[in-house]
């Protein structure tokens, strides 16, 4: 008998993958969690029926959350990751020697626990001495830490369940206040094929708070539609002003100095959403 996992990405569309083995399923205090081993994408973390990451294509998302902002800020010593309990963004942050301290705040400790056990190639830097892991509400952490971070990265699920507040204007205002005077934040902002309204609303809210706002894209096969957007808000530094020749070579599989600028060149239909 064949077993298949299907993520229903809209009411009329989904993706499916053949399962080799189910490694864990648990209803945590916050969400339904599963880690499955698929034939095509390897081990896959699923939260509330949505694919969060897979060992085959995770590098795209995690590199593109971390590196554009860290190479835009000239001295990112203190970095916060809200969400991201799988540890992939932390792994990429640790490639930057300027970062003295990275703080991970995820509301669901089970995500962290099972990622360490079943996704070690993603979660492997969570024990790094430069990393502090906090199991708590990221929304509240932001509001309790004013003027503390150089860069804040929001690695959230889609805006359902505990992640709803992470797409609110109040949250973005809290981020602004938690950043230092030249701080930068970046958040994943879903896909333009199915969530155009979300991208527009986020962009509108962030533009009301940050003087510099840029949207960029990456291709992530297991995320809805495959085309994913990220929104960067900056108090001072513009990612488009970064000289690619000044970006040092670090071990990546997707991000490159040339791609740093190219990712901000949006398809016209996406650019139209954020005019």
Short mmCIF file of C-alpha atoms in Angstrom, two decimals:
data_model
loop_
_atom_site.label_atom_id
_atom_site.label_comp_id
_atom_site.label_asym_id
_atom_site.label_seq_id
_atom_site.Cartn_x
_atom_site.Cartn_y
_atom_site.Cartn_z
CA UNK A 1 0.00 0.00 0.00
CA UNK A 2 1.27 3.47 -0.90
CA UNK A 3 0.97 6.38 1.54
CA UNK A 4 0.84 9.96 0.30
CA UNK A 5 0.79 13.30 2.13
CA UNK A 6 -1.21 16.13 0.55
CA UNK A 7 -1.11 19.75 1.59
CA UNK A 8 -4.29 21.54 0.56
CA UNK A 9 -2.80 24.90 -0.34
CA UNK A 10 -6.11 26.43 -1.42
CA UNK A 11 -9.67 25.14 -1.51
CA UNK A 12 -9.04 23.87 -5.04
CA UNK A 13 -5.29 23.16 -5.20
CA UNK A 14 -2.70 21.14 -3.32
CA UNK A 15 0.63 19.34 -3.58
CA UNK A 16 1.27 15.73 -2.72
CA UNK A 17 4.30 13.61 -1.86
CA UNK A 18 4.78 9.88 -1.40
CA UNK A 19 5.67 8.99 2.19
CA UNK A 20 8.45 6.61 3.13
CA UNK A 21 7.85 6.82 6.89
CA UNK A 22 6.01 8.86 9.50
CA UNK A 23 8.55 9.84 12.16
CA UNK A 24 6.42 11.75 14.65
CA UNK A 25 2.91 13.15 15.03
CA UNK A 26 1.79 15.18 18.03
CA UNK A 27 -0.80 17.76 18.93
CA UNK A 28 1.23 20.30 20.88
CA UNK A 29 -0.21 23.06 23.03
CA UNK A 30 -0.28 25.29 19.94
CA UNK A 31 -0.58 23.23 16.75
CA UNK A 32 -0.61 19.84 15.06
CA UNK A 33 2.98 18.79 14.42
CA UNK A 34 4.27 16.04 12.15
CA UNK A 35 7.62 15.05 10.73
CA UNK A 36 7.42 12.68 7.78
CA UNK A 37 10.05 11.19 5.49
CA UNK A 38 9.02 11.69 1.86
CA UNK A 39 10.45 10.02 -1.23
CA UNK A 40 10.98 13.27 -3.15
CA UNK A 41 11.90 15.88 -0.53
CA UNK A 42 13.25 13.81 2.33
CA UNK A 43 12.25 14.61 5.91
CA UNK A 44 9.53 17.23 6.09
CA UNK A 45 8.23 19.31 8.99
CA UNK A 46 4.48 19.90 8.83
CA UNK A 47 2.54 22.24 11.15
CA UNK A 48 -1.25 22.40 11.05
CA UNK A 49 -1.20 20.60 7.70
CA UNK A 50 1.26 23.07 6.10
CA UNK A 51 4.78 22.22 4.94
CA UNK A 52 7.26 24.29 6.94
CA UNK A 53 10.52 22.90 5.65
CA UNK A 54 12.11 19.90 3.95
CA UNK A 55 15.72 18.74 3.92
CA UNK A 56 15.82 19.01 0.11
CA UNK A 57 14.83 22.64 -0.44
CA UNK A 58 15.11 24.28 3.01
CA UNK A 59 18.33 26.07 2.14
CA UNK A 60 16.56 28.46 -0.21
CA UNK A 61 14.20 29.85 2.40
CA UNK A 62 16.67 29.98 5.27
CA UNK A 63 19.42 31.63 3.24
CA UNK A 64 17.03 34.21 1.81
CA UNK A 65 15.62 35.14 5.20
CA UNK A 66 19.07 35.63 6.71
CA UNK A 67 21.64 36.89 4.22
CA UNK A 68 20.02 39.85 2.42
CA UNK A 69 19.43 41.65 5.72
CA UNK A 70 22.73 40.67 7.33
CA UNK A 71 24.72 41.85 4.32
CA UNK A 72 22.71 45.09 4.17
CA UNK A 73 23.40 46.03 7.79
CA UNK A 74 27.05 47.09 8.21
CA UNK A 75 27.42 45.75 11.76
CA UNK A 76 24.71 43.22 12.74
CA UNK A 77 25.99 42.32 16.18
CA UNK A 78 22.69 41.37 17.83
CA UNK A 79 20.01 39.48 15.87
CA UNK A 80 16.56 38.20 16.81
CA UNK A 81 14.64 35.40 15.10
CA UNK A 82 10.92 35.21 15.88
CA UNK A 83 9.64 31.72 15.14
CA UNK A 84 12.02 29.53 13.20
CA UNK A 85 12.16 26.76 15.79
CA UNK A 86 13.61 24.36 13.21
CA UNK A 87 16.86 26.33 13.48
CA UNK A 88 17.53 26.90 9.78
CA UNK A 89 17.69 30.68 9.94
CA UNK A 90 19.94 30.47 13.01
CA UNK A 91 22.26 28.16 11.07
CA UNK A 92 22.63 30.78 8.35
CA UNK A 93 23.11 33.63 10.84
CA UNK A 94 26.00 31.75 12.39
CA UNK A 95 27.88 32.08 9.09
CA UNK A 96 28.30 35.80 9.87
CA UNK A 97 31.22 36.46 12.24
CA UNK A 98 29.98 39.99 12.99
CA UNK A 99 27.00 38.51 14.83
CA UNK A 100 27.89 38.34 18.51
CA UNK A 101 24.50 37.14 19.76
CA UNK A 102 21.50 35.56 18.02
CA UNK A 103 18.29 35.08 20.01
CA UNK A 104 15.63 32.60 18.85
CA UNK A 105 12.14 33.00 20.31
CA UNK A 106 9.58 30.35 19.35
CA UNK A 107 6.29 29.81 21.12
CA UNK A 108 6.31 26.04 20.60
CA UNK A 109 9.16 24.20 22.29
CA UNK A 110 8.13 20.94 20.63
CA UNK A 111 9.17 22.31 17.24
CA UNK A 112 12.64 22.96 18.62
CA UNK A 113 12.82 19.58 20.36
CA UNK A 114 11.77 17.48 17.37
CA UNK A 115 13.84 19.51 14.90
CA UNK A 116 16.98 18.76 16.91
CA UNK A 117 16.06 15.06 16.89
CA UNK A 118 14.88 14.56 13.32
CA UNK A 119 16.30 17.54 11.36
CA UNK A 120 19.87 17.85 12.69
CA UNK A 121 21.22 19.27 9.42
CA UNK A 122 18.82 22.19 9.87
CA UNK A 123 18.87 22.58 13.66
CA UNK A 124 22.57 21.91 14.17
CA UNK A 125 23.55 25.43 15.28
CA UNK A 126 20.94 25.80 18.02
CA UNK A 127 23.58 24.72 20.55
CA UNK A 128 26.10 27.30 19.33
CA UNK A 129 27.34 29.43 22.27
CA UNK A 130 26.44 32.59 20.34
CA UNK A 131 22.79 31.46 20.29
CA UNK A 132 20.16 31.89 22.99
CA UNK A 133 16.96 29.84 22.57
CA UNK A 134 13.83 31.07 24.33
CA UNK A 135 10.49 29.26 24.34
CA UNK A 136 8.05 32.14 24.57
CA UNK A 137 5.64 34.39 22.67
CA UNK A 138 7.63 36.31 20.07
CA UNK A 139 5.04 39.08 19.96
CA UNK A 140 5.52 39.77 23.66
CA UNK A 141 9.31 39.44 23.42
CA UNK A 142 9.37 42.20 20.80
CA UNK A 143 7.35 44.54 22.98
CA UNK A 144 9.51 43.82 26.05
CA UNK A 145 12.87 44.54 24.36
CA UNK A 146 13.10 48.12 23.10
CA UNK A 147 16.10 49.41 21.16
CA UNK A 148 17.94 46.11 21.54
CA UNK A 149 18.46 44.46 18.14
CA UNK A 150 20.31 45.34 14.95
CA UNK A 151 18.35 42.88 12.82
CA UNK A 152 15.02 41.13 13.47
CA UNK A 153 13.88 38.20 11.31
CA UNK A 154 10.32 36.90 11.41
CA UNK A 155 10.28 33.23 10.41
CA UNK A 156 6.61 32.51 10.98
CA UNK A 157 4.04 30.09 9.69
CA UNK A 158 1.21 31.42 7.54
CA UNK A 159 -1.18 33.80 9.38
CA UNK A 160 -3.24 31.17 11.14
CA UNK A 161 -3.32 30.03 14.77
CA UNK A 162 -0.53 31.45 16.96
CA UNK A 163 1.07 33.27 13.98
CA UNK A 164 -1.86 35.61 13.26
CA UNK A 165 -0.43 38.43 15.40
CA UNK A 166 2.89 38.21 13.54
CA UNK A 167 1.24 39.78 10.49
CA UNK A 168 -0.31 42.75 12.30
CA UNK A 169 0.59 46.44 12.14
CA UNK A 170 1.06 46.48 15.91
CA UNK A 171 3.70 43.78 15.60
CA UNK A 172 5.60 45.72 12.94
CA UNK A 173 5.46 48.84 15.12
CA UNK A 174 6.85 46.79 18.00
CA UNK A 175 9.65 45.56 15.76
CA UNK A 176 10.52 49.14 14.83
CA UNK A 177 10.81 50.03 18.51
CA UNK A 178 12.85 46.90 19.31
CA UNK A 179 15.40 47.79 16.63
CA UNK A 180 18.31 50.11 17.18
CA UNK A 181 18.50 53.42 15.29
CA UNK A 182 19.81 51.83 12.07
CA UNK A 183 18.02 48.50 12.42
CA UNK A 184 16.56 46.22 9.74
CA UNK A 185 13.79 43.66 9.85
CA UNK A 186 12.72 41.00 7.37
CA UNK A 187 9.68 38.73 7.30
CA UNK A 188 8.41 36.01 5.04
CA UNK A 189 5.26 37.33 3.37
CA UNK A 190 3.82 34.35 1.51
CA UNK A 191 3.16 34.02 -2.22
CA UNK A 192 1.70 36.40 -4.80
CA UNK A 193 -0.42 33.80 -6.61
CA UNK A 194 -2.71 32.87 -3.74
CA UNK A 195 -2.05 35.57 -1.11
CA UNK A 196 -1.87 38.83 -3.05
CA UNK A 197 -4.10 40.60 -0.50
CA UNK A 198 -1.76 39.60 2.34
CA UNK A 199 1.30 40.93 0.54
CA UNK A 200 -0.46 44.21 -0.15
CA UNK A 201 -1.63 44.67 3.43
CA UNK A 202 1.77 43.84 4.91
CA UNK A 203 3.51 46.17 2.48
CA UNK A 204 1.08 48.98 3.31
CA UNK A 205 1.55 48.53 7.06
CA UNK A 206 5.33 48.34 6.90
CA UNK A 207 5.54 51.43 4.66
CA UNK A 208 3.65 53.41 7.30
CA UNK A 209 6.40 52.58 9.81
CA UNK A 210 9.73 52.13 7.99
CA UNK A 211 11.28 54.71 5.62
CA UNK A 212 12.83 52.03 3.39
CA UNK A 213 10.74 49.01 2.36
CA UNK A 214 11.80 46.41 -0.20
CA UNK A 215 10.15 43.18 -1.37
CA UNK A 216 12.14 40.33 -2.85
CA UNK A 217 11.45 36.81 -4.13
CA UNK A 218 12.85 33.29 -4.15
CA UNK A 219 11.83 29.94 -5.62
CA UNK A 220 10.87 27.34 -3.00
CA UNK A 221 9.26 24.24 -4.59
CA UNK A 222 7.35 22.94 -1.56
CA UNK A 223 5.77 26.29 -0.65
CA UNK A 224 2.42 27.25 -2.21
CA UNK A 225 2.94 28.18 -5.88
CA UNK A 226 6.75 27.89 -5.56
CA UNK A 227 7.22 31.67 -5.74
CA UNK A 228 7.77 33.19 -2.29
CA UNK A 229 8.08 36.78 -1.14
CA UNK A 230 9.96 38.44 1.69
CA UNK A 231 9.49 41.99 2.95
CA UNK A 232 12.36 44.03 4.38
CA UNK A 233 11.89 47.19 6.42
CA UNK A 234 14.92 49.35 7.21
CA UNK A 235 15.45 52.52 9.19
CA UNK A 236 18.59 53.60 7.32
CA UNK A 237 20.25 51.03 5.07
CA UNK A 238 18.95 50.18 1.58
CA UNK A 239 19.66 46.63 0.36
CA UNK A 240 19.81 47.97 -3.21
CA UNK A 241 22.76 50.19 -2.25
CA UNK A 242 24.93 47.23 -1.25
CA UNK A 243 27.95 46.70 -3.49
CA UNK A 244 27.97 43.02 -4.56
CA UNK A 245 31.77 43.14 -4.67
CA UNK A 246 31.79 43.96 -0.95
CA UNK A 247 29.79 40.86 -0.01
CA UNK A 248 32.20 38.17 1.24
CA UNK A 249 31.99 34.64 -0.04
CA UNK A 250 30.23 32.37 2.45
CA UNK A 251 29.06 28.75 2.03
CA UNK A 252 25.60 28.93 0.47
CA UNK A 253 23.60 26.96 -2.06
CA UNK A 254 21.14 29.62 -3.28
CA UNK A 255 22.15 33.11 -2.17
CA UNK A 256 25.03 34.79 -4.02
CA UNK A 257 26.37 38.36 -4.07
CA UNK A 258 24.87 38.78 -7.56
CA UNK A 259 21.52 37.41 -6.40
CA UNK A 260 21.44 39.88 -3.52
CA UNK A 261 20.34 42.64 -5.87
CA UNK A 262 18.66 40.45 -8.48
CA UNK A 263 16.16 39.07 -5.94
CA UNK A 264 14.67 42.56 -5.59
CA UNK A 265 13.92 42.72 -9.35
CA UNK A 266 10.26 41.70 -9.13
CA UNK A 267 8.05 40.18 -11.81
CA UNK A 268 5.73 42.95 -12.97
CA UNK A 269 2.61 41.43 -11.44
CA UNK A 270 4.35 41.28 -8.05
CA UNK A 271 5.73 44.81 -8.40
CA UNK A 272 2.20 46.01 -9.16
CA UNK A 273 1.03 44.58 -5.84
CA UNK A 274 3.44 46.70 -3.82
CA UNK A 275 3.46 50.00 -5.72
#
